[in-house]
XYZ file of N, CA and C in Angstrom:
246
model
N -22.851 -50.868 47.144
C -22.078 -52.057 46.832
C -20.605 -51.718 47.050
N -19.861 -52.597 47.679
C -18.453 -52.355 47.956
C -17.567 -52.785 46.802
N -16.250 -52.644 46.996
C -15.304 -53.080 45.971
C -15.289 -54.602 45.874
N -14.734 -55.099 44.795
C -14.650 -56.550 44.642
C -13.603 -57.105 45.588
N -13.930 -58.238 46.183
C -13.014 -58.990 47.031
C -12.874 -60.375 46.429
N -11.662 -60.883 46.435
C -11.417 -62.243 45.952
C -11.016 -63.099 47.138
N -11.688 -64.230 47.294
C -11.353 -65.214 48.316
C -10.771 -66.430 47.605
N -9.513 -66.733 47.887
C -8.848 -67.896 47.310
C -8.919 -69.019 48.331
N -9.671 -70.060 48.003
C -9.969 -71.139 48.941
C -9.166 -72.380 48.552
N -8.429 -72.938 49.513
C -7.709 -74.192 49.275
C -8.134 -75.212 50.316
N -8.103 -76.473 49.919
C -8.490 -77.549 50.822
C -8.740 -78.830 50.056
N -9.545 -79.704 50.640
C -9.857 -81.009 50.042
C -11.363 -81.136 49.841
N -11.750 -81.728 48.742
C -13.163 -81.942 48.462
C -13.896 -80.686 48.029
N -13.176 -79.756 47.415
C -13.794 -78.494 47.010
C -14.412 -78.619 45.619
N -15.267 -79.584 45.486
C -15.907 -79.844 44.195
C -17.253 -79.160 44.079
N -18.153 -79.844 43.412
C -19.465 -79.280 43.099
C -20.253 -78.872 44.342
N -20.176 -79.674 45.407
C -20.962 -79.340 46.598
C -20.455 -78.053 47.252
N -19.136 -77.835 47.242
C -18.600 -76.605 47.823
C -18.963 -75.397 46.968
N -18.876 -75.559 45.647
C -19.249 -74.447 44.758
C -20.716 -74.071 44.958
N -21.581 -75.068 45.045
C -23.008 -74.801 45.271
C -23.227 -74.138 46.629
N -22.500 -74.604 47.645
C -22.577 -74.025 48.990
C -22.189 -72.547 48.951
N -21.055 -72.224 48.327
C -20.571 -70.847 48.269
C -21.551 -69.951 47.516
N -22.061 -70.425 46.394
C -23.026 -69.630 45.628
C -24.310 -69.398 46.423
N -24.769 -70.420 47.147
C -25.978 -70.277 47.968
C -25.759 -69.254 49.076
N -24.576 -69.266 49.697
C -24.278 -68.288 50.752
C -24.213 -66.874 50.167
N -23.639 -66.735 48.978
C -23.599 -65.421 48.329
C -25.023 -64.900 48.110
N -25.889 -65.756 47.636
C -27.277 -65.376 47.391
C -27.972 -64.992 48.690
N -27.802 -65.805 49.721
C -28.414 -65.537 51.021
C -27.977 -64.187 51.578
N -26.694 -63.845 51.355
C -26.131 -62.599 51.884
C -26.285 -61.419 50.916
N -26.994 -61.631 49.820
C -27.213 -60.589 48.803
C -25.906 -60.033 48.246
N -24.957 -60.928 47.991
C -23.675 -60.561 47.395
C -23.683 -60.921 45.920
N -23.033 -60.113 45.105
C -22.848 -60.431 43.696
C -21.523 -61.159 43.562
N -21.470 -62.161 42.687
C -20.189 -62.828 42.499
C -20.284 -64.121 41.733
N -19.137 -64.773 41.694
C -19.026 -66.044 40.977
C -17.959 -66.894 41.653
N -17.976 -68.183 41.331
C -16.987 -69.131 41.843
C -16.286 -69.751 40.646
N -14.953 -69.743 40.673
C -14.154 -70.300 39.577
C -13.168 -71.316 40.128
N -12.875 -72.339 39.339
C -11.799 -73.275 39.678
C -10.494 -72.562 39.368
N -9.548 -72.606 40.317
C -8.314 -71.852 40.162
C -7.139 -72.634 40.740
N -6.286 -73.173 39.881
C -5.068 -73.845 40.325
C -5.292 -74.882 41.400
N -4.938 -74.534 42.642
C -5.006 -75.476 43.759
C -6.352 -75.474 44.476
N -7.288 -74.642 44.074
C -8.554 -74.569 44.795
C -9.604 -73.809 44.029
N -10.306 -72.948 44.747
C -11.378 -72.152 44.158
C -11.119 -70.672 44.377
N -11.660 -69.888 43.487
C -11.548 -68.429 43.547
C -12.966 -67.884 43.598
N -13.310 -67.220 44.690
C -14.616 -66.592 44.834
C -14.436 -65.104 44.589
N -15.065 -64.603 43.556
C -15.008 -63.183 43.210
C -16.317 -62.577 43.680
N -16.238 -61.705 44.684
C -17.431 -61.236 45.388
C -17.451 -59.715 45.449
N -18.642 -59.161 45.318
C -18.820 -57.715 45.457
C -20.019 -57.474 46.376
N -19.797 -56.659 47.408
C -20.877 -56.335 48.334
C -20.341 -55.625 49.555
N -21.201 -55.416 50.515
C -20.821 -54.735 51.750
C -19.774 -55.564 52.503
N -18.796 -54.869 53.073
C -17.666 -55.549 53.724
C -18.111 -56.510 54.826
N -19.062 -56.105 55.638
C -19.532 -56.973 56.726
C -20.142 -58.261 56.176
N -20.836 -58.172 55.049
C -21.435 -59.361 54.441
C -20.372 -60.258 53.821
N -19.338 -59.656 53.248
C -18.217 -60.449 52.710
C -17.503 -61.156 53.863
N -17.373 -60.484 55.009
C -16.791 -61.114 56.195
C -17.607 -62.345 56.604
N -18.917 -62.203 56.582
C -19.797 -63.322 56.939
C -19.635 -64.479 55.959
N -19.510 -64.156 54.667
C -19.290 -65.191 53.656
C -17.976 -65.918 53.918
N -16.934 -65.165 54.235
C -15.624 -65.777 54.491
C -15.704 -66.766 55.660
N -16.387 -66.393 56.721
C -16.540 -67.285 57.871
C -17.312 -68.536 57.477
N -18.407 -68.365 56.749
C -19.196 -69.520 56.310
C -18.362 -70.434 55.426
N -17.549 -69.834 54.540
C -16.744 -70.636 53.623
C -15.613 -71.366 54.340
N -15.126 -70.813 55.449
C -14.133 -71.530 56.255
C -14.715 -72.817 56.815
N -15.978 -72.760 57.208
C -16.647 -73.950 57.730
C -17.025 -74.899 56.598
N -17.567 -74.353 55.516
C -17.939 -75.139 54.342
C -18.972 -76.201 54.625
N -19.351 -76.955 53.600
C -20.264 -78.079 53.784
C -19.531 -79.248 54.446
N -20.280 -80.201 54.972
C -19.710 -81.301 55.760
C -18.726 -82.178 54.983
N -18.860 -82.264 53.657
C -17.995 -83.162 52.887
C -16.721 -82.486 52.377
N -16.400 -81.295 52.876
C -15.229 -80.540 52.420
C -14.351 -80.156 53.610
N -13.055 -80.060 53.343
C -12.113 -79.568 54.349
C -11.415 -78.347 53.778
N -11.651 -77.203 54.388
C -11.006 -75.963 53.964
C -9.746 -75.785 54.797
N -8.612 -75.676 54.113
C -7.344 -75.481 54.806
C -7.012 -74.007 54.980
N -7.405 -73.206 53.997
C -6.997 -71.801 54.023
C -7.880 -70.968 53.104
N -8.117 -69.721 53.509
C -8.739 -68.737 52.629
C -7.846 -67.504 52.636
N -7.385 -67.134 51.445
C -6.597 -65.915 51.286
C -7.512 -64.855 50.693
N -7.512 -63.684 51.292
C -8.419 -62.611 50.881
C -7.635 -61.523 50.161
N -8.115 -61.149 48.971
C -7.508 -60.077 48.191
C -8.558 -58.987 48.021
N -8.265 -57.819 48.573
C -9.234 -56.706 48.565
C -9.068 -55.809 47.348
N -10.175 -55.224 46.916
C -10.155 -54.128 45.954
C -9.653 -54.457 44.566
N -9.884 -55.662 44.092
C -9.483 -56.019 42.737
C -10.276 -55.192 41.734
N -9.653 -54.900 40.608
C -10.304 -54.114 39.554
C -11.159 -54.961 38.619
N -11.083 -56.292 38.754
C -11.905 -57.160 37.903
C -13.364 -56.996 38.285
N -14.238 -57.371 37.361
C -15.672 -57.248 37.606
C -16.229 -58.552 38.111
N -17.060 -58.500 39.136
C -17.716 -59.691 39.671
C -18.854 -60.106 38.777
């Protein structure tokens, strides 16, 4: 298992469907983590292999059809627990 990575997602329509989408992708990719509402968007706290986190980031950029993702900021190696 790799270090924790935080993905800060901003955009429009990042409600329940986006949270469910992100959690489903984490499960599919065998990543540990959670999704939190954070200020202007969502915070995905993820722990797993770097290549799988990369795949999650790409999937989250696309998101579900009813959401528009404007930006994902990636923070590596946080000491918080996923």
